[in-house]
Amino acid sequence: ILQDNLDICRRYGMEVITPAWGYLACGDTGAGKMPEPEVLYEYILREAGYPGDLAGRRILVTAGPTRESIDPVRYITNHSTGKMGYAIARVAAYRGADVTLVSGPVDLPRPLFVETVLVESAREMFEAVTARSGEQDIIVKAAAVADYRPATVGTEKIKKSDGDLSIALERTNDILGWLGQNRRDGQFLCGFSMETQNMLENSRAKLAKKHIDMIVANNLKVEGAGFGTDTNVVTLITRDSETELPIMTKEEVADCLLTEILKRTKEQD
């Protein structure tokens, strides 16, 4: 009877939050616990905290660093924590989008309402993104993908010696460049540009070179911006505009970014 009534609620457009799994008061173990308050809060945010203005839009977001193996023990990576990309994916889902998140290795919980694809290397991220890019309306490349990887990967641990060690590096696949060259009609492409000097000039050059619609630029040396923080200070750059945002939480930045992208995609439509 209970399940029949829940089905009636679903038919009327209500969302039924599935129970959590665990040890129950009756002594059994299974589905039946109240979801954690944090999970309930996520559902409330999606239903009441944001407009559903991205409903029907398919958005792919990349996040986090990549790891490029040197040998079975060591790898090359960067300081990205994935917080900005995860915030974009989460807010896009709150606003009703069908979101795919391609994530490098991070220490963050998977966001609800999002299809998460876990990868490790730049090559794996390239393959995951390009395999899904054709069906996306919007792609936001927030991941800090390695530009170089070791030309050869040792099958055994490289032993320490008294002398110096040199590692030959080769270029990784340019994901954003590939997307710019292979976009489908009407697709909106947004990249990120983290700089330490000449932020606007370098970011505008990247915008033109990659054939994309928008660059989100920030300066690692500006307080409140950069890796590992819960805030960011960014400038949204297009071919005809620059919009500098004040210091905000990364969720607020994500919301402003998605609003600007939505406005521009509507103009294209």
PDB file of C-alpha atoms in Angstrom:
ATOM      1  CA  ILE A   1       0.000   0.000   0.000  1.00  0.00           C
ATOM      2  CA  LEU A   2       2.821   2.365   0.895  1.00  0.00           C
ATOM      3  CA  GLN A   3       4.635   1.745  -2.408  1.00  0.00           C
ATOM      4  CA  ASP A   4       1.390   2.221  -4.352  1.00  0.00           C
ATOM      5  CA  ASN A   5       0.864   5.571  -2.636  1.00  0.00           C
ATOM      6  CA  LEU A   6       4.432   6.629  -3.376  1.00  0.00           C
ATOM      7  CA  ASP A   7       3.869   5.786  -7.051  1.00  0.00           C
ATOM      8  CA  ILE A   8       0.783   8.017  -7.020  1.00  0.00           C
ATOM      9  CA  CYS A   9       2.917  10.863  -5.641  1.00  0.00           C
ATOM     10  CA  ARG A  10       5.481  10.338  -8.393  1.00  0.00           C
ATOM     11  CA  ARG A  11       2.766  10.383 -11.065  1.00  0.00           C
ATOM     12  CA  TYR A  12       1.718  13.802  -9.795  1.00  0.00           C
ATOM     13  CA  GLY A  13       5.274  15.086 -10.279  1.00  0.00           C
ATOM     14  CA  MET A  14       6.454  14.781  -6.690  1.00  0.00           C
ATOM     15  CA  GLU A  15      10.002  13.663  -6.006  1.00  0.00           C
ATOM     16  CA  VAL A  16      10.303  10.830  -3.499  1.00  0.00           C
ATOM     17  CA  ILE A  17      13.675  10.756  -1.743  1.00  0.00           C
ATOM     18  CA  THR A  18      14.817   7.179  -1.419  1.00  0.00           C
ATOM     19  CA  PRO A  19      15.698   6.024   2.115  1.00  0.00           C
ATOM     20  CA  ALA A  20      19.270   5.513   3.241  1.00  0.00           C
ATOM     21  CA  TRP A  21      20.781   2.067   3.715  1.00  0.00           C
ATOM     22  CA  GLY A  22      21.887   0.849   7.124  1.00  0.00           C
ATOM     23  CA  TYR A  23      20.962  -0.789  10.418  1.00  0.00           C
ATOM     24  CA  LEU A  24      17.238  -0.322  11.148  1.00  0.00           C
ATOM     25  CA  ALA A  25      15.283  -0.084  14.392  1.00  0.00           C
ATOM     26  CA  CYS A  26      13.604  -3.442  13.695  1.00  0.00           C
ATOM     27  CA  GLY A  27      17.017  -5.128  13.729  1.00  0.00           C
ATOM     28  CA  ASP A  28      17.311  -5.653   9.980  1.00  0.00           C
ATOM     29  CA  THR A  29      19.896  -4.052   7.739  1.00  0.00           C
ATOM     30  CA  GLY A  30      18.713  -2.489   4.497  1.00  0.00           C
ATOM     31  CA  ALA A  31      16.970   0.482   2.907  1.00  0.00           C
ATOM     32  CA  GLY A  32      14.757   2.272   5.424  1.00  0.00           C
ATOM     33  CA  LYS A  33      16.767   4.885   7.305  1.00  0.00           C
ATOM     34  CA  MET A  34      16.029   8.590   7.070  1.00  0.00           C
ATOM     35  CA  PRO A  35      18.578  10.187   4.722  1.00  0.00           C
ATOM     36  CA  GLU A  36      21.194  12.344   6.396  1.00  0.00           C
ATOM     37  CA  PRO A  37      20.193  15.998   6.923  1.00  0.00           C
ATOM     38  CA  GLU A  38      22.865  17.087   4.440  1.00  0.00           C
ATOM     39  CA  VAL A  39      21.238  14.943   1.741  1.00  0.00           C
ATOM     40  CA  LEU A  40      17.766  16.303   2.506  1.00  0.00           C
ATOM     41  CA  TYR A  41      19.192  19.830   2.346  1.00  0.00           C
ATOM     42  CA  GLU A  42      20.582  19.127  -1.149  1.00  0.00           C
ATOM     43  CA  TYR A  43      17.115  18.068  -2.337  1.00  0.00           C
ATOM     44  CA  ILE A  44      15.539  21.178  -0.815  1.00  0.00           C
ATOM     45  CA  LEU A  45      18.123  23.399  -2.502  1.00  0.00           C
ATOM     46  CA  ARG A  46      17.382  21.848  -5.880  1.00  0.00           C
ATOM     47  CA  GLU A  47      13.621  22.163  -5.460  1.00  0.00           C
ATOM     48  CA  ALA A  48      13.356  25.560  -3.786  1.00  0.00           C
ATOM     49  CA  GLY A  49      16.736  27.296  -3.657  1.00  0.00           C
ATOM     50  CA  TYR A  50      17.427  27.828  -7.362  1.00  0.00           C
ATOM     51  CA  PRO A  51      15.424  28.530 -10.505  1.00  0.00           C
ATOM     52  CA  GLY A  52      15.010  25.581 -12.841  1.00  0.00           C
ATOM     53  CA  ASP A  53      16.172  27.666 -15.786  1.00  0.00           C
ATOM     54  CA  LEU A  54      18.710  25.089 -17.012  1.00  0.00           C
ATOM     55  CA  ALA A  55      16.131  22.319 -17.346  1.00  0.00           C
ATOM     56  CA  GLY A  56      16.585  20.493 -20.623  1.00  0.00           C
ATOM     57  CA  ARG A  57      20.211  21.634 -21.009  1.00  0.00           C
ATOM     58  CA  ARG A  58      22.982  19.053 -21.102  1.00  0.00           C
ATOM     59  CA  ILE A  59      26.148  20.306 -19.443  1.00  0.00           C
ATOM     60  CA  LEU A  60      29.543  18.632 -19.145  1.00  0.00           C
ATOM     61  CA  VAL A  61      31.968  19.946 -16.521  1.00  0.00           C
ATOM     62  CA  THR A  62      35.563  18.887 -15.943  1.00  0.00           C
ATOM     63  CA  ALA A  63      37.233  19.287 -12.563  1.00  0.00           C
ATOM     64  CA  GLY A  64      40.349  18.522 -10.565  1.00  0.00           C
ATOM     65  CA  PRO A  65      43.923  17.724 -11.531  1.00  0.00           C
ATOM     66  CA  THR A  66      45.336  14.882 -13.570  1.00  0.00           C
ATOM     67  CA  ARG A  67      48.134  12.547 -12.535  1.00  0.00           C
ATOM     68  CA  GLU A  68      50.803  11.557 -15.037  1.00  0.00           C
ATOM     69  CA  SER A  69      52.733   8.465 -13.944  1.00  0.00           C
ATOM     70  CA  ILE A  70      56.523   8.416 -13.841  1.00  0.00           C
ATOM     71  CA  ASP A  71      56.678   4.851 -12.533  1.00  0.00           C
ATOM     72  CA  PRO A  72      54.372   2.648 -10.396  1.00  0.00           C
ATOM     73  CA  VAL A  73      55.177   4.809  -7.340  1.00  0.00           C
ATOM     74  CA  ARG A  74      55.497   8.429  -8.520  1.00  0.00           C
ATOM     75  CA  TYR A  75      53.506  10.820 -10.643  1.00  0.00           C
ATOM     76  CA  ILE A  76      53.401  14.454 -11.798  1.00  0.00           C
ATOM     77  CA  THR A  77      50.368  16.524 -10.796  1.00  0.00           C
ATOM     78  CA  ASN A  78      49.318  20.011  -9.664  1.00  0.00           C
ATOM     79  CA  HIS A  79      47.604  21.701  -6.722  1.00  0.00           C
ATOM     80  CA  SER A  80      44.032  21.658  -8.053  1.00  0.00           C
ATOM     81  CA  THR A  81      41.459  20.406  -5.532  1.00  0.00           C
ATOM     82  CA  GLY A  82      38.492  20.328  -7.924  1.00  0.00           C
ATOM     83  CA  LYS A  83      36.379  22.650  -5.749  1.00  0.00           C
ATOM     84  CA  MET A  84      35.532  25.096  -8.546  1.00  0.00           C
ATOM     85  CA  GLY A  85      34.505  22.430 -11.052  1.00  0.00           C
ATOM     86  CA  TYR A  86      32.467  20.535  -8.464  1.00  0.00           C
ATOM     87  CA  ALA A  87      30.683  23.767  -7.497  1.00  0.00           C
ATOM     88  CA  ILE A  88      29.766  24.389 -11.145  1.00  0.00           C
ATOM     89  CA  ALA A  89      28.445  20.849 -11.584  1.00  0.00           C
ATOM     90  CA  ARG A  90      26.464  21.018  -8.345  1.00  0.00           C
ATOM     91  CA  VAL A  91      24.875  24.423  -9.074  1.00  0.00           C
ATOM     92  CA  ALA A  92      24.075  23.413 -12.665  1.00  0.00           C
ATOM     93  CA  ALA A  93      22.227  20.369 -11.315  1.00  0.00           C
ATOM     94  CA  TYR A  94      20.380  22.516  -8.745  1.00  0.00           C
ATOM     95  CA  ARG A  95      19.223  24.681 -11.661  1.00  0.00           C
ATOM     96  CA  GLY A  96      17.798  21.676 -13.498  1.00  0.00           C
ATOM     97  CA  ALA A  97      20.525  20.758 -15.980  1.00  0.00           C
ATOM     98  CA  ASP A  98      21.432  17.218 -16.979  1.00  0.00           C
ATOM     99  CA  VAL A  99      25.036  17.282 -15.724  1.00  0.00           C
ATOM    100  CA  THR A 100      28.013  15.062 -16.447  1.00  0.00           C
ATOM    101  CA  LEU A 101      31.112  15.672 -14.321  1.00  0.00           C
ATOM    102  CA  VAL A 102      34.456  14.320 -15.538  1.00  0.00           C
ATOM    103  CA  SER A 103      36.723  14.453 -12.514  1.00  0.00           C
ATOM    104  CA  GLY A 104      40.381  13.882 -11.902  1.00  0.00           C
ATOM    105  CA  PRO A 105      41.499  12.505  -8.514  1.00  0.00           C
ATOM    106  CA  VAL A 106      40.122  14.738  -5.737  1.00  0.00           C
ATOM    107  CA  ASP A 107      39.181  14.426  -2.082  1.00  0.00           C
ATOM    108  CA  LEU A 108      35.583  15.587  -2.520  1.00  0.00           C
ATOM    109  CA  PRO A 109      32.249  13.741  -2.211  1.00  0.00           C
ATOM    110  CA  ARG A 110      30.454  13.067  -5.470  1.00  0.00           C
ATOM    111  CA  PRO A 111      27.706  15.644  -5.997  1.00  0.00           C
ATOM    112  CA  LEU A 112      24.109  14.467  -5.985  1.00  0.00           C
ATOM    113  CA  PHE A 113      22.013  14.626  -9.184  1.00  0.00           C
ATOM    114  CA  VAL A 114      25.175  14.452 -11.314  1.00  0.00           C
ATOM    115  CA  GLU A 115      26.675  11.656 -13.418  1.00  0.00           C
ATOM    116  CA  THR A 116      30.291  11.522 -12.270  1.00  0.00           C
ATOM    117  CA  VAL A 117      33.015   9.961 -14.428  1.00  0.00           C
ATOM    118  CA  LEU A 118      36.300   9.400 -12.580  1.00  0.00           C
ATOM    119  CA  VAL A 119      39.581   9.574 -14.496  1.00  0.00           C
ATOM    120  CA  GLU A 120      43.227   9.916 -13.555  1.00  0.00           C
ATOM    121  CA  SER A 121      45.447  10.933 -16.472  1.00  0.00           C
ATOM    122  CA  ALA A 122      45.146  13.632 -19.130  1.00  0.00           C
ATOM    123  CA  ARG A 123      44.686  10.920 -21.757  1.00  0.00           C
ATOM    124  CA  GLU A 124      41.805   9.378 -19.793  1.00  0.00           C
ATOM    125  CA  MET A 125      40.166  12.786 -19.386  1.00  0.00           C
ATOM    126  CA  PHE A 126      40.558  13.485 -23.114  1.00  0.00           C
ATOM    127  CA  GLU A 127      38.893  10.187 -23.979  1.00  0.00           C
ATOM    128  CA  ALA A 128      36.060  10.678 -21.462  1.00  0.00           C
ATOM    129  CA  VAL A 129      35.316  14.233 -22.632  1.00  0.00           C
ATOM    130  CA  THR A 130      35.567  13.641 -26.371  1.00  0.00           C
ATOM    131  CA  ALA A 131      33.379  10.527 -26.151  1.00  0.00           C
ATOM    132  CA  ARG A 132      30.586  12.602 -24.555  1.00  0.00           C
ATOM    133  CA  SER A 133      31.098  16.043 -26.081  1.00  0.00           C
ATOM    134  CA  GLY A 134      28.840  15.612 -29.088  1.00  0.00           C
ATOM    135  CA  GLU A 135      25.690  15.313 -26.981  1.00  0.00           C
ATOM    136  CA  GLN A 136      26.369  18.351 -24.776  1.00  0.00           C
ATOM    137  CA  ASP A 137      24.819  21.818 -25.079  1.00  0.00           C
ATOM    138  CA  ILE A 138      27.390  23.445 -22.794  1.00  0.00           C
ATOM    139  CA  ILE A 139      30.906  22.340 -21.814  1.00  0.00           C
ATOM    140  CA  VAL A 140      32.792  24.011 -18.962  1.00  0.00           C
ATOM    141  CA  LYS A 141      36.447  22.973 -18.766  1.00  0.00           C
ATOM    142  CA  ALA A 142      37.446  23.783 -15.182  1.00  0.00           C
ATOM    143  CA  ALA A 143      39.966  20.937 -14.751  1.00  0.00           C
ATOM    144  CA  ALA A 144      43.676  21.656 -14.367  1.00  0.00           C
ATOM    145  CA  VAL A 145      44.906  19.151 -16.943  1.00  0.00           C
ATOM    146  CA  ALA A 146      48.629  18.441 -17.128  1.00  0.00           C
ATOM    147  CA  ASP A 147      50.252  20.009 -20.191  1.00  0.00           C
ATOM    148  CA  TYR A 148      53.057  17.422 -20.191  1.00  0.00           C
ATOM    149  CA  ARG A 149      53.515  13.771 -19.201  1.00  0.00           C
ATOM    150  CA  PRO A 150      56.603  11.548 -18.992  1.00  0.00           C
ATOM    151  CA  ALA A 151      57.507  10.283 -22.458  1.00  0.00           C
ATOM    152  CA  THR A 152      58.061   6.808 -21.001  1.00  0.00           C
ATOM    153  CA  VAL A 153      56.626   5.303 -17.826  1.00  0.00           C
ATOM    154  CA  GLY A 154      58.838   2.957 -15.826  1.00  0.00           C
ATOM    155  CA  THR A 155      57.425  -0.504 -15.232  1.00  0.00           C
ATOM    156  CA  GLU A 156      59.415  -0.713 -11.971  1.00  0.00           C
ATOM    157  CA  LYS A 157      60.210   1.889  -9.327  1.00  0.00           C
ATOM    158  CA  ILE A 158      63.071   4.121 -10.463  1.00  0.00           C
ATOM    159  CA  LYS A 159      65.794   3.670  -7.848  1.00  0.00           C
ATOM    160  CA  LYS A 160      67.504   6.648  -6.265  1.00  0.00           C
ATOM    161  CA  SER A 161      71.120   7.289  -7.236  1.00  0.00           C
ATOM    162  CA  ASP A 162      73.765   9.806  -6.205  1.00  0.00           C
ATOM    163  CA  GLY A 163      73.427  11.821  -9.413  1.00  0.00           C
ATOM    164  CA  ASP A 164      70.676  14.004 -10.816  1.00  0.00           C
ATOM    165  CA  LEU A 165      67.712  12.601 -12.706  1.00  0.00           C
ATOM    166  CA  SER A 166      66.156  13.980 -15.878  1.00  0.00           C
ATOM    167  CA  ILE A 167      62.699  12.981 -17.102  1.00  0.00           C
ATOM    168  CA  ALA A 168      61.815  13.498 -20.746  1.00  0.00           C
ATOM    169  CA  LEU A 169      58.330  14.986 -21.125  1.00  0.00           C
ATOM    170  CA  GLU A 170      55.882  15.040 -24.019  1.00  0.00           C
ATOM    171  CA  ARG A 171      52.754  17.098 -24.649  1.00  0.00           C
ATOM    172  CA  THR A 172      49.390  15.778 -23.533  1.00  0.00           C
ATOM    173  CA  ASN A 173      46.249  16.001 -25.645  1.00  0.00           C
ATOM    174  CA  ASP A 174      44.814  19.520 -25.839  1.00  0.00           C
ATOM    175  CA  ILE A 175      41.231  18.871 -24.746  1.00  0.00           C
ATOM    176  CA  LEU A 176      39.965  22.439 -25.051  1.00  0.00           C
ATOM    177  CA  GLY A 177      41.644  22.898 -28.419  1.00  0.00           C
ATOM    178  CA  TRP A 178      40.034  19.698 -29.698  1.00  0.00           C
ATOM    179  CA  LEU A 179      36.624  20.838 -28.473  1.00  0.00           C
ATOM    180  CA  GLY A 180      37.024  24.181 -30.224  1.00  0.00           C
ATOM    181  CA  GLN A 181      37.850  22.452 -33.501  1.00  0.00           C
ATOM    182  CA  ASN A 182      35.141  19.795 -33.228  1.00  0.00           C
ATOM    183  CA  ARG A 183      32.184  21.567 -31.639  1.00  0.00           C
ATOM    184  CA  ARG A 184      28.693  20.901 -32.897  1.00  0.00           C
ATOM    185  CA  ASP A 185      26.383  23.723 -34.001  1.00  0.00           C
ATOM    186  CA  GLY A 186      25.039  25.783 -31.126  1.00  0.00           C
ATOM    187  CA  GLN A 187      27.374  24.297 -28.527  1.00  0.00           C
ATOM    188  CA  PHE A 188      28.782  26.728 -25.940  1.00  0.00           C
ATOM    189  CA  LEU A 189      32.382  26.201 -24.808  1.00  0.00           C
ATOM    190  CA  CYS A 190      33.868  27.760 -21.672  1.00  0.00           C
ATOM    191  CA  GLY A 191      37.427  27.322 -20.469  1.00  0.00           C
ATOM    192  CA  PHE A 192      39.401  28.416 -17.422  1.00  0.00           C
ATOM    193  CA  SER A 193      42.670  30.319 -17.358  1.00  0.00           C
ATOM    194  CA  MET A 194      44.748  30.501 -14.192  1.00  0.00           C
ATOM    195  CA  GLU A 195      47.597  32.976 -14.517  1.00  0.00           C
ATOM    196  CA  THR A 196      50.261  34.570 -12.358  1.00  0.00           C
ATOM    197  CA  GLN A 197      50.920  37.560 -14.649  1.00  0.00           C
ATOM    198  CA  ASN A 198      49.328  39.310 -17.641  1.00  0.00           C
ATOM    199  CA  MET A 199      46.039  37.602 -16.828  1.00  0.00           C
ATOM    200  CA  LEU A 200      43.803  39.441 -19.276  1.00  0.00           C
ATOM    201  CA  GLU A 201      46.219  39.341 -22.198  1.00  0.00           C
ATOM    202  CA  ASN A 202      47.073  35.671 -21.758  1.00  0.00           C
ATOM    203  CA  SER A 203      43.429  34.707 -21.269  1.00  0.00           C
ATOM    204  CA  ARG A 204      42.266  36.598 -24.366  1.00  0.00           C
ATOM    205  CA  ALA A 205      44.985  34.886 -26.389  1.00  0.00           C
ATOM    206  CA  LYS A 206      43.760  31.514 -25.132  1.00  0.00           C
ATOM    207  CA  LEU A 207      40.160  32.420 -25.974  1.00  0.00           C
ATOM    208  CA  ALA A 208      41.120  33.136 -29.580  1.00  0.00           C
ATOM    209  CA  LYS A 209      43.532  30.231 -29.995  1.00  0.00           C
ATOM    210  CA  LYS A 210      41.109  27.605 -28.671  1.00  0.00           C
ATOM    211  CA  HIS A 211      38.103  28.946 -30.663  1.00  0.00           C
ATOM    212  CA  ILE A 212      35.834  29.007 -27.612  1.00  0.00           C
ATOM    213  CA  ASP A 213      33.102  31.340 -26.353  1.00  0.00           C
ATOM    214  CA  MET A 214      34.236  32.279 -22.860  1.00  0.00           C
ATOM    215  CA  ILE A 215      37.249  32.155 -20.571  1.00  0.00           C
ATOM    216  CA  VAL A 216      37.018  32.347 -16.776  1.00  0.00           C
ATOM    217  CA  ALA A 217      40.283  33.991 -15.751  1.00  0.00           C
ATOM    218  CA  ASN A 218      41.833  34.285 -12.329  1.00  0.00           C
ATOM    219  CA  ASN A 219      45.193  35.216 -10.886  1.00  0.00           C
ATOM    220  CA  LEU A 220      46.777  32.756  -8.467  1.00  0.00           C
ATOM    221  CA  LYS A 221      48.459  35.636  -6.622  1.00  0.00           C
ATOM    222  CA  VAL A 222      45.207  37.451  -5.790  1.00  0.00           C
ATOM    223  CA  GLU A 223      43.993  36.866  -2.239  1.00  0.00           C
ATOM    224  CA  GLY A 224      40.921  34.641  -2.180  1.00  0.00           C
ATOM    225  CA  ALA A 225      41.564  33.105  -5.597  1.00  0.00           C
ATOM    226  CA  GLY A 226      43.391  29.986  -6.693  1.00  0.00           C
ATOM    227  CA  PHE A 227      43.688  26.390  -5.586  1.00  0.00           C
ATOM    228  CA  GLY A 228      42.187  24.919  -2.433  1.00  0.00           C
ATOM    229  CA  THR A 229      40.181  27.941  -1.323  1.00  0.00           C
ATOM    230  CA  ASP A 230      36.414  28.100  -0.815  1.00  0.00           C
ATOM    231  CA  THR A 231      36.340  31.481  -2.593  1.00  0.00           C
ATOM    232  CA  ASN A 232      37.431  32.751  -5.983  1.00  0.00           C
ATOM    233  CA  VAL A 233      38.040  36.052  -7.769  1.00  0.00           C
ATOM    234  CA  VAL A 234      37.406  35.746 -11.491  1.00  0.00           C
ATOM    235  CA  THR A 235      36.888  37.731 -14.668  1.00  0.00           C
ATOM    236  CA  LEU A 236      34.489  36.387 -17.300  1.00  0.00           C
ATOM    237  CA  ILE A 237      35.963  37.115 -20.719  1.00  0.00           C
ATOM    238  CA  THR A 238      34.244  36.813 -24.086  1.00  0.00           C
ATOM    239  CA  ARG A 239      35.181  38.246 -27.481  1.00  0.00           C
ATOM    240  CA  ASP A 240      33.259  41.445 -26.759  1.00  0.00           C
ATOM    241  CA  SER A 241      33.228  41.798 -22.959  1.00  0.00           C
ATOM    242  CA  GLU A 242      35.061  41.512 -19.663  1.00  0.00           C
ATOM    243  CA  THR A 243      33.064  41.099 -16.445  1.00  0.00           C
ATOM    244  CA  GLU A 244      35.107  41.270 -13.251  1.00  0.00           C
ATOM    245  CA  LEU A 245      33.423  39.612 -10.271  1.00  0.00           C
ATOM    246  CA  PRO A 246      34.264  40.461  -6.643  1.00  0.00           C
ATOM    247  CA  ILE A 247      35.476  37.821  -4.237  1.00  0.00           C
ATOM    248  CA  MET A 248      32.724  35.211  -3.861  1.00  0.00           C
ATOM    249  CA  THR A 249      32.265  31.661  -2.705  1.00  0.00           C
ATOM    250  CA  LYS A 250      32.857  29.182  -5.482  1.00  0.00           C
ATOM    251  CA  GLU A 251      29.138  28.318  -5.487  1.00  0.00           C
ATOM    252  CA  GLU A 252      28.330  32.002  -6.048  1.00  0.00           C
ATOM    253  CA  VAL A 253      30.893  32.197  -8.846  1.00  0.00           C
ATOM    254  CA  ALA A 254      29.358  29.080 -10.401  1.00  0.00           C
ATOM    255  CA  ASP A 255      25.887  30.625 -10.239  1.00  0.00           C
ATOM    256  CA  CYS A 256      27.046  33.887 -11.886  1.00  0.00           C
ATOM    257  CA  LEU A 257      28.963  31.963 -14.554  1.00  0.00           C
ATOM    258  CA  LEU A 258      25.987  29.772 -15.436  1.00  0.00           C
ATOM    259  CA  THR A 259      23.680  32.795 -15.570  1.00  0.00           C
ATOM    260  CA  GLU A 260      26.023  34.494 -18.041  1.00  0.00           C
ATOM    261  CA  ILE A 261      26.351  31.353 -20.153  1.00  0.00           C
ATOM    262  CA  LEU A 262      22.574  30.886 -20.195  1.00  0.00           C
ATOM    263  CA  LYS A 263      22.074  34.492 -21.314  1.00  0.00           C
ATOM    264  CA  ARG A 264      24.519  34.072 -24.162  1.00  0.00           C
ATOM    265  CA  THR A 265      23.108  30.742 -25.308  1.00  0.00           C
ATOM    266  CA  LYS A 266      19.659  32.308 -25.440  1.00  0.00           C
ATOM    267  CA  GLU A 267      21.094  35.080 -27.602  1.00  0.00           C
ATOM    268  CA  GLN A 268      22.529  32.434 -29.931  1.00  0.00           C
ATOM    269  CA  ASP A 269      19.136  30.683 -30.093  1.00  0.00           C
TER     270      ASP A 269
END
